[in-house]
Short mmCIF file of C-alpha atoms and ligand atoms in Angstrom, two decimals:
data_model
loop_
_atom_site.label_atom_id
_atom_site.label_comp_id
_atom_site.label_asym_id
_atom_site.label_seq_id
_atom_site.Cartn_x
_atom_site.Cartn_y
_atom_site.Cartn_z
CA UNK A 1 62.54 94.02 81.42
CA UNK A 2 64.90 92.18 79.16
CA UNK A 3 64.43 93.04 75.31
CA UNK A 4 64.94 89.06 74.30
CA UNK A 5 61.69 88.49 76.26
CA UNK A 6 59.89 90.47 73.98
CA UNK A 7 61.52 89.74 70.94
CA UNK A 8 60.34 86.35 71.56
CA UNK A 9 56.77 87.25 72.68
CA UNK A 10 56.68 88.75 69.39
CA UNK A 11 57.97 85.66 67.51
CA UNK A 12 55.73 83.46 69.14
CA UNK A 13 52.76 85.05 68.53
CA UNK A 14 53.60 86.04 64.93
CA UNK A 15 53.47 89.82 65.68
CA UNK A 16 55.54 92.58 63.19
CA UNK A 17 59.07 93.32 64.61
CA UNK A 18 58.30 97.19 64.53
CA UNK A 19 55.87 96.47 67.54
CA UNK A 20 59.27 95.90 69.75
CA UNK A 21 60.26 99.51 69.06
CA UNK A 22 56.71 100.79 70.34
CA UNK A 23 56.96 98.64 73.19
CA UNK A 24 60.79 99.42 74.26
CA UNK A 25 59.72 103.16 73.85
CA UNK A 26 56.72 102.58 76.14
CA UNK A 27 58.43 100.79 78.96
CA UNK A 28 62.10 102.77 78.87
CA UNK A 29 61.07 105.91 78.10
CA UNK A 30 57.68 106.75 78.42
CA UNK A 31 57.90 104.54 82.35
CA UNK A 32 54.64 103.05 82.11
CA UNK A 33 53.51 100.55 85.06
CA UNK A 34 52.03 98.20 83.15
CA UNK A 35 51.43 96.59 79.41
CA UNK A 36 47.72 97.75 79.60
CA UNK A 37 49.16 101.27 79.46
CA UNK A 38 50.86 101.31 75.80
CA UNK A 39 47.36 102.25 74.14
CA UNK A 40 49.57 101.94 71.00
CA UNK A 41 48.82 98.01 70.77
CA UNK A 42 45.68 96.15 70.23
CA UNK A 43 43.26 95.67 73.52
CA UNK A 44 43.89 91.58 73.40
CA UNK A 45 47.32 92.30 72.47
CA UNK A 46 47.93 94.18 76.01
CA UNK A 47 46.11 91.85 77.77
CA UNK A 48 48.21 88.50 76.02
CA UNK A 49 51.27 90.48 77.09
CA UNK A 50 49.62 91.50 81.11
CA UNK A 51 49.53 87.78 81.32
CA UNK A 52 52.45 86.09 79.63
CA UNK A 53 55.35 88.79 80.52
CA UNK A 54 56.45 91.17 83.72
CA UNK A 55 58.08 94.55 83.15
CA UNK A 56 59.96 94.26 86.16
CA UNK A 57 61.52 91.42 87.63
CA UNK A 58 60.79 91.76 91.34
CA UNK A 59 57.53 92.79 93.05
CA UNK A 60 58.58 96.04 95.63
CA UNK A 61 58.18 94.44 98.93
CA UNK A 62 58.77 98.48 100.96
CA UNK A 63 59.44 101.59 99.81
CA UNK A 64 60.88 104.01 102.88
CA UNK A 65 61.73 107.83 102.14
CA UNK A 66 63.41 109.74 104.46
CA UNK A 67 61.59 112.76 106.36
CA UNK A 68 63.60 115.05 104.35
CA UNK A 69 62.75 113.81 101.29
CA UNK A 70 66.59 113.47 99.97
CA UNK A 71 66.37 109.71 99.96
CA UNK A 72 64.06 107.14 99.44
CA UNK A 73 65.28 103.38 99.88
CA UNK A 74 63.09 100.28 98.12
CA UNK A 75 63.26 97.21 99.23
CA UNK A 76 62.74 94.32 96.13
CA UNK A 77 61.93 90.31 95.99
CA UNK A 78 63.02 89.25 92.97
CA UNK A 79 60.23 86.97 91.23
CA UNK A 80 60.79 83.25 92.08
CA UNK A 81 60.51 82.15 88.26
CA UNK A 82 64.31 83.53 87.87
CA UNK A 83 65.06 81.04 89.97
CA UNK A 84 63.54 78.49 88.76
CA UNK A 85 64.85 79.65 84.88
CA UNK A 86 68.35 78.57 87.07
CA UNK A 87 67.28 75.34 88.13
CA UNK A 88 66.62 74.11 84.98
CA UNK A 89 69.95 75.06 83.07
CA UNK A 90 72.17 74.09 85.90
CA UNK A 91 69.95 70.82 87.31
CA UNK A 92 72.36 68.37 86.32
CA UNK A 93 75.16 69.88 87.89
CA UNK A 94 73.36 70.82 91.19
CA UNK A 95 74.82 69.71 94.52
CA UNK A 96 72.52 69.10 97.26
CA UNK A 97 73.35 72.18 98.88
CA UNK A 98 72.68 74.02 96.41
CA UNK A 99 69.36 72.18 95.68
CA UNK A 100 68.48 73.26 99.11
CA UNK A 101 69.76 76.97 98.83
CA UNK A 102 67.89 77.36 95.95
CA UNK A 103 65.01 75.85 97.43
CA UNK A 104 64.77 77.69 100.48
CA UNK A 105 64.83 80.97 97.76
CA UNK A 106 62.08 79.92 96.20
CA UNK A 107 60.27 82.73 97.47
CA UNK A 108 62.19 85.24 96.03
CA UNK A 109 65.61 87.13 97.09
CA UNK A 110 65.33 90.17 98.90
CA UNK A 111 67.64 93.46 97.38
CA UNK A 112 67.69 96.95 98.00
CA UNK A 113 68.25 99.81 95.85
CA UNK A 114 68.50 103.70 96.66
CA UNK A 115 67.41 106.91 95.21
CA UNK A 116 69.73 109.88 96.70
CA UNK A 117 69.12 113.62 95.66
CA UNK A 118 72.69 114.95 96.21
CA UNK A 119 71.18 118.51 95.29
CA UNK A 120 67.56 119.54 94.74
CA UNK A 121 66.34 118.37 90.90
CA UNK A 122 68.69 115.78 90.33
CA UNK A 123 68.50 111.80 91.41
CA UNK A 124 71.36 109.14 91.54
CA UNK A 125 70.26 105.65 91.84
CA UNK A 126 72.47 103.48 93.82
CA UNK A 127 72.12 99.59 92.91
CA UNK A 128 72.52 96.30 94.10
CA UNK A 129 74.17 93.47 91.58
CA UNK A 130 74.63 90.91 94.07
CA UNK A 131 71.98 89.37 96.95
CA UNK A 132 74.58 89.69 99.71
CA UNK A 133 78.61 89.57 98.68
CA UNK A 134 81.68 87.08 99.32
CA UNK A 135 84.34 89.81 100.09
CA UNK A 136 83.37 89.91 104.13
CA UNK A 137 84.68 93.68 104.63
CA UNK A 138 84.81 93.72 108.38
CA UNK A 139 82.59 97.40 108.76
CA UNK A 140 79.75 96.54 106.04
CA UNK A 141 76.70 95.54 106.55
CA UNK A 142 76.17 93.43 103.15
CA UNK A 143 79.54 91.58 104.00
CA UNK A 144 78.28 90.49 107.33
CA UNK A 145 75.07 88.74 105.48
CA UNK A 146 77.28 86.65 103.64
CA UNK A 147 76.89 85.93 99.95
CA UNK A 148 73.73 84.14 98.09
CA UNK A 149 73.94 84.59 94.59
CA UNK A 150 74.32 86.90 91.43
CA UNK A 151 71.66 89.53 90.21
CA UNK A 152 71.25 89.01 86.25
CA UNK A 153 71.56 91.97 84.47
CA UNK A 154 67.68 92.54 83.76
CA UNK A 155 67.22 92.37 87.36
CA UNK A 156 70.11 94.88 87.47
CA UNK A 157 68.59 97.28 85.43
CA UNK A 158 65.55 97.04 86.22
CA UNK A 159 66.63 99.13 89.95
CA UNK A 160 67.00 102.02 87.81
CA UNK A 161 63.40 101.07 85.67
CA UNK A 162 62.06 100.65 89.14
CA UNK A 163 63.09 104.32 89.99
CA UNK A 164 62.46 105.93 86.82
CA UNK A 165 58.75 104.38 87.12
CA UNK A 166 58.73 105.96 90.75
CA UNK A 167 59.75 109.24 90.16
CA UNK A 168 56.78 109.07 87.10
CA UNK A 169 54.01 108.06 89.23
CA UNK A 170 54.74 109.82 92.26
CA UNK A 171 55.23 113.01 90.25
CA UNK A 172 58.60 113.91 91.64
CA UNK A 173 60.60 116.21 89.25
CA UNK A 174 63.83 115.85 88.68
CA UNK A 175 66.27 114.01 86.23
CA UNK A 176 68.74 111.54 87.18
CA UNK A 177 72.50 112.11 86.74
CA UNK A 178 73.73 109.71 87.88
CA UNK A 179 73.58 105.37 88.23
CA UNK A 180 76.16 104.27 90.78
CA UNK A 181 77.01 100.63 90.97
CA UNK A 182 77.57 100.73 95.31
CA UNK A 183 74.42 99.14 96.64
CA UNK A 184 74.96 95.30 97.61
CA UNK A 185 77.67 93.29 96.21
CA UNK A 186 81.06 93.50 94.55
CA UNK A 187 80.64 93.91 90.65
CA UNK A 188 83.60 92.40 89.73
CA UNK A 189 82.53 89.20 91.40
CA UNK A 190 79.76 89.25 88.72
CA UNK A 191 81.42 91.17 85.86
CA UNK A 192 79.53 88.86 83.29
CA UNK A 193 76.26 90.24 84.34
CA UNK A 194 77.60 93.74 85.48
CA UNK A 195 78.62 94.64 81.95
CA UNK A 196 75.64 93.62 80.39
CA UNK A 197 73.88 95.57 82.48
CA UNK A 198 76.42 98.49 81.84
CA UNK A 199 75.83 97.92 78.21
CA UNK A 200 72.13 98.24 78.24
CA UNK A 201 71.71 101.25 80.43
CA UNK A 202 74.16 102.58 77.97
CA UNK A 203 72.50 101.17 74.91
CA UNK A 204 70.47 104.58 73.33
CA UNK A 205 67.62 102.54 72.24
CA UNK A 206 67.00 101.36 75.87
CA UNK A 207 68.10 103.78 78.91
CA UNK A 208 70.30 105.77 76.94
CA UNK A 209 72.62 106.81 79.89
CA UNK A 210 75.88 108.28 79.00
CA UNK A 211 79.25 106.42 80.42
CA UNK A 212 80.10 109.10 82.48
CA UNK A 213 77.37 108.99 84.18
CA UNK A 214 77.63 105.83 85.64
CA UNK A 215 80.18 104.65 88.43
CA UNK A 216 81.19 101.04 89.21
CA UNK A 217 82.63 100.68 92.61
CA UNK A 218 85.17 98.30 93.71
CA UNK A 219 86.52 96.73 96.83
CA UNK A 220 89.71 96.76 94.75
CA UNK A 221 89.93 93.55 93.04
CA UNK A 222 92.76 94.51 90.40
CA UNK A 223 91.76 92.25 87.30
CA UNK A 224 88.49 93.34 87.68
CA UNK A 225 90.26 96.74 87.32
CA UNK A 226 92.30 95.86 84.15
CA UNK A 227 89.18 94.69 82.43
CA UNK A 228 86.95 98.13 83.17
CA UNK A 229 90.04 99.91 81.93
CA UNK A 230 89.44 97.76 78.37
CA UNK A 231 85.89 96.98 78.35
CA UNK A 232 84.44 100.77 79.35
CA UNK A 233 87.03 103.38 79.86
CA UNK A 234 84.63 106.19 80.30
CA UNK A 235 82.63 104.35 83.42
CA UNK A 236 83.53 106.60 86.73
CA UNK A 237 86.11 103.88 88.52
CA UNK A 238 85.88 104.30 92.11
CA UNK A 239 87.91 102.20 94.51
CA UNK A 240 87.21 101.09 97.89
CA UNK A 241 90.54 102.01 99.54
CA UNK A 242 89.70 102.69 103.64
CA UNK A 243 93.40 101.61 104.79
CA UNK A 244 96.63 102.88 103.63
CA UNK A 245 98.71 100.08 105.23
CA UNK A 246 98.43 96.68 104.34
CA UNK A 247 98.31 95.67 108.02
CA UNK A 248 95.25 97.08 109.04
CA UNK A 249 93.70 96.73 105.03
CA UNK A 250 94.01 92.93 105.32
CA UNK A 251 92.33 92.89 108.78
CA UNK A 252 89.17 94.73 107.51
CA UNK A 253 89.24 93.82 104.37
CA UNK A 254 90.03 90.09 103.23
CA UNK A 255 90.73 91.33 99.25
CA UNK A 256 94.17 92.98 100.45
CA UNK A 257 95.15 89.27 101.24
CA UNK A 258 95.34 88.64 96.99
CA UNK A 259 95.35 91.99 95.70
CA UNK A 260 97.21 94.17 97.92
CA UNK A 261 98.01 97.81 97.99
CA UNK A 262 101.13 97.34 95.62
CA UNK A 263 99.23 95.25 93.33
CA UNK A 264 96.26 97.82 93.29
CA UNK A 265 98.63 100.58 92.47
CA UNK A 266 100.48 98.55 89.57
CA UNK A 267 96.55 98.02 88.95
CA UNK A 268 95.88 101.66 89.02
CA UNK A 269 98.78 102.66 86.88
CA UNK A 270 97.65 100.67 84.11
CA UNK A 271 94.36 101.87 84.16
CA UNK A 272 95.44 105.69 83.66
CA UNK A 273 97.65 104.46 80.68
CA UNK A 274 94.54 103.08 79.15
CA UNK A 275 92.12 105.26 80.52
CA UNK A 276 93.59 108.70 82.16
CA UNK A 277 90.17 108.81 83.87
CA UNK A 278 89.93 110.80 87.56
CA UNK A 279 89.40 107.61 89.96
CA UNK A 280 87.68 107.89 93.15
CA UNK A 281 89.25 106.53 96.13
CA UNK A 282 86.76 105.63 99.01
CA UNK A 283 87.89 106.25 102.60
CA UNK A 284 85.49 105.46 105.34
CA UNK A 285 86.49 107.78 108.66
CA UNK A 286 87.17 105.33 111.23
CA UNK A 287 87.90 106.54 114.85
CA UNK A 288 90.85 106.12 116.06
CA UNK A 289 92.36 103.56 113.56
CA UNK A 290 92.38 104.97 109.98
CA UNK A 291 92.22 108.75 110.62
CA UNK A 292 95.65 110.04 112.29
CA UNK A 293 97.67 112.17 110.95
CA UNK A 294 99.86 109.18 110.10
CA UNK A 295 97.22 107.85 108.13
CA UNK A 296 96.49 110.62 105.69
CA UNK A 297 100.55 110.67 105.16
CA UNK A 298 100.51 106.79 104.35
CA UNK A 299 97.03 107.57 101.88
CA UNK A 300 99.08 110.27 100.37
CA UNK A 301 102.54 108.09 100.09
CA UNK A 302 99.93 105.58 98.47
CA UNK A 303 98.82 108.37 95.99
CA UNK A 304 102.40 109.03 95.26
CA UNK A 305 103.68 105.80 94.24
CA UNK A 306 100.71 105.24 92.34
CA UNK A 307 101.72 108.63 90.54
CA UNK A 308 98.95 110.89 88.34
CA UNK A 309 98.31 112.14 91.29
CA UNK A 310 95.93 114.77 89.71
CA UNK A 311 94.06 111.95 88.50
CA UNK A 312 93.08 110.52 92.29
CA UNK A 313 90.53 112.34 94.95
CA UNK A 314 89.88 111.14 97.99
CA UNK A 315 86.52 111.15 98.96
CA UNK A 316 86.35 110.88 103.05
CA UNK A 317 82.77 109.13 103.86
CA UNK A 318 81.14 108.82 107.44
CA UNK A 319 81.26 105.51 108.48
CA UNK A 320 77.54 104.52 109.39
CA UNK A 321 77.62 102.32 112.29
CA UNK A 322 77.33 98.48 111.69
CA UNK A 323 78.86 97.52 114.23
CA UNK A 324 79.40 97.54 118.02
CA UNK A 325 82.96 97.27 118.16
CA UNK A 326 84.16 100.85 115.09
CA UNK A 327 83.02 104.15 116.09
CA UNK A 328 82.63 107.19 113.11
CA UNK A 329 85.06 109.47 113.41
CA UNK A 330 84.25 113.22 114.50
CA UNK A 331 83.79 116.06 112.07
CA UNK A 332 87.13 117.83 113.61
CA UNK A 333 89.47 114.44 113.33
CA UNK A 334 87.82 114.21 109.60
CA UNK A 335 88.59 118.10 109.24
CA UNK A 336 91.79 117.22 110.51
CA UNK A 337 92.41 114.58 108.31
CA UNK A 338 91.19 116.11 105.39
CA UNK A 339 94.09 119.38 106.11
CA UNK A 340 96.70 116.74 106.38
CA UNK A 341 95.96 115.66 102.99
CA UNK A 342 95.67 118.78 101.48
CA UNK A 343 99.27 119.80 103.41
CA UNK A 344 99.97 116.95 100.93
CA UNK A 345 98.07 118.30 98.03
CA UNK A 346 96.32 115.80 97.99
CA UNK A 347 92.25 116.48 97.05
CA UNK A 348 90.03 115.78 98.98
CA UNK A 349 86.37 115.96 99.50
CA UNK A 350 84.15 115.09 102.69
CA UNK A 351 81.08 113.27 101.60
CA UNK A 352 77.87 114.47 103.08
CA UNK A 353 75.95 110.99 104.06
CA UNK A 354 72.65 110.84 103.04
CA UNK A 355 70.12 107.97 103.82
CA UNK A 356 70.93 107.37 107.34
CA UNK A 357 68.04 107.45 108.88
CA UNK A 358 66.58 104.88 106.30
CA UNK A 359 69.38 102.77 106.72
CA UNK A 360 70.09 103.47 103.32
CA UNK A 361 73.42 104.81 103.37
CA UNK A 362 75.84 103.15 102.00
CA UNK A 363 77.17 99.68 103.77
CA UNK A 364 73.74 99.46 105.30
CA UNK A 365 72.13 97.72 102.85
CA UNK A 366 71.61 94.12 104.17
CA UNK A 367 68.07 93.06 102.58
CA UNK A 368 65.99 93.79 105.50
CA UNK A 369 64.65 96.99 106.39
N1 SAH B 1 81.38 96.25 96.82
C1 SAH B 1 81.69 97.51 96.28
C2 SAH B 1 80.49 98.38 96.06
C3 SAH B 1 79.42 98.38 97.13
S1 SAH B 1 79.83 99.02 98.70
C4 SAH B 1 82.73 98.22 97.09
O1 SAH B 1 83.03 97.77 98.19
O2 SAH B 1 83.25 99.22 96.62
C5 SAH B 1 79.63 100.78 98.45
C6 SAH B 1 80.55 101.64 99.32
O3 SAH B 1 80.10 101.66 100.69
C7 SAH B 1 81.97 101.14 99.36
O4 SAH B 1 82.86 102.21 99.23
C8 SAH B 1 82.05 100.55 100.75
O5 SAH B 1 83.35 100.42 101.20
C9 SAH B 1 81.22 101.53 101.53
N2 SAH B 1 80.81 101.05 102.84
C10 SAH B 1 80.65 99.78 103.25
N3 SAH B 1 80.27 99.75 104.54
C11 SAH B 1 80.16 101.03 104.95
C12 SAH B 1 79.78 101.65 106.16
N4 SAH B 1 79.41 100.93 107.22
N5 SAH B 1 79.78 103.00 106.23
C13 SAH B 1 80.12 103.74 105.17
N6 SAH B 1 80.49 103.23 103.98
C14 SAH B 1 80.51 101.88 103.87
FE1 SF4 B 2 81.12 93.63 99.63
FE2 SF4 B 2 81.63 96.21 99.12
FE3 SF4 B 2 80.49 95.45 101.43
FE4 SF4 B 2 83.04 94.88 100.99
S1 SF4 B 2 82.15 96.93 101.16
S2 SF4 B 2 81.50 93.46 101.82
S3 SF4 B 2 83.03 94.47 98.81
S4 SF4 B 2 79.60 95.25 99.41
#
């Protein structure tokens, strides 16, 4: 739900500005599913507002938990009149492809979003801010289904409305700690949009989510770095590393071809001055290519140069398997690799994966279930 569309509901239709308070209240913190709920307004009043004005902007196409009830993945079509909002502010500069693009959208783009319990009682919610993404990482699943266009930020936020709703009505208990920006797409391809959102889930009047609470992760595009550093220096930072060498970085990952591993460390380096914020480094475990010995010396080297080296954990993730041709690596060569690093002191943690069998796990999320 985006506040402006209220604000001018209320305009339009002459009503006091202290309803938006009431209404904000109903739909951010008191989760109701619909207008006809907030028995605070008038009977035609709900009904004007059932009609003219959505609380969420996608209708949930699937919602899939897993068996174990420790994650539950929802699958979203965002409502067709966004698109069509887009057609008419950017008609005149359309090209016939992407007339046709947006066209063939018209019924709505699919996204996914994921609840994960990482211990009993508590909820992270991992979402989406792209449909699809440019950067083509060679092991993803999103990267593979190419790029179709930027979430706004109300359909952003309203993942973690969605979830917050879901939890209500299905009477799960259980807070959430956590709002982690690694579902589909690469944030900094779509910071406009991305720090809105960031700014509204920390806004108290709306979702009231402290900064630290909240993670943006990054494929390692090192403006996008710089600007976090300015813009929110208490947002977690967490950076898609996978490769200490350059060589085998640029083959899986396009991005090391502009912003390479010395430019992400001068990147890094900048962002403790600004910040001296712990930053996450990502490290999917890939048999046989990123997790020798020789690797976890190069990922410490890395952490060396880059220096604060108290400031940087590694956390090792499973790879889930998107394709054929890369294989996870076992728990003993992770073990292994993990030792190595701590020989190094570097920390390290080895991230349990949750989701799997939902296909919800991270680099799985491909908008199809
Ligand atoms: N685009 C951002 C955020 C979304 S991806 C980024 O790349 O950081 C979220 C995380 O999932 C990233 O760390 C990404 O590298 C990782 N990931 C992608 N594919 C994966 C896979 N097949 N198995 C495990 N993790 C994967
Ligand atoms: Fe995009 Fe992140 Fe997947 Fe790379 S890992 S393709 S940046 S979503």
């Amino acid at each position: 739900m985006n506040i402006k569309k209220i604000e001018k509901f209320l305009r339009d239709n002459n009503l006091p500005k202290f309803r938006l308070g009431q209404i904000q209240k109903a739909i951010f913190q008191d989760e109701v599913n619909s207008f006809s709920e907030i028995t605070t307004l008038s009977k035609d009043l709900r009904e004007k507002m059932e009609i003219e004005l959505k609380i969420l902007s996608f209708e949930i196409e699937k919602v899939l938990e897993a068996k174990d009830g420790q994650s539950i993945k929802a699958l979203l079509r965002c409502h067709s009149e966004l698109v069509s909002e887009s057609i008419v502010t950017t008609r005149d500069e359309l090209s016939d492809g992407i007339l046709k693009q947006v066209q063939d959208d018209k019924e709505g783009d699919l996204i996914e979003t994921v609840l994960i319990s990482p211990k009993p009682g508590t909820w992270s919610a991992c979402i989406s801010c792209q449909v699809g993404c440019q950067m083509g990482c060679r092991f993803c699943a999103t990267g593979k289904m190419g790029f179709k266009r930027n979430l706004t930020a109300e359909e952003i936020t309203d993942q973690v409305l969605f979830w917050k709703q879901y939890l209500r009505k299905n009477k799960i208990e259980g807070n959430f700690s956590n709002i982690v920006y690694m579902g589909m797409g690469e944030p900094f391809n779509n910071w406009e949009e991305v720090s809105e959102s960031i700014k509204i889930l920390t806004d108290e009047k709306i979702f009231g989510f402290g900064s630290r609470s909240l993670s943006v992760s990054t494929s390692g595009i090192v403006s996008g770095i710089e600007k976090m550093a300015m813009e929110f220096p208490q947002v977690n930072l967490a950076i898609s590393l996978h490769f200490a060498s350059d060589e085998k970085r640029s083959c899986f990952m396009p991005v090391n071809q502009v912003d390479n591993l010395e430019s992400l460390k001068n990147g890094l380096k900048k962002y403790f001055q600004v910040t001296k914020r712990k930053v996450f480094l990502e490290y999917i475990m890939l048999d046989g290519i990123n997790d020798t010995a020789l690797d976890a010396r190069m990922l410490a080297d890395f952490i060396f140069s880059v220096g604060s080296t108290h400031l940087l954990h590694v956390n090792l993730i499973r790879y889930n398997t998107t394709s054929e041709q890369l294989v996870p690596s076992s728990k003993t060569r992770t073990q292994n690799f993990k030792n190595e690093l701590e020989k190094h002191r570097v920390s390290a943690t080895i991230r349990k994966s949750l989701g799997d069998e939902i296909k919800a796990a991270c680099g799985q999320l491909a908008g199809q279930s």
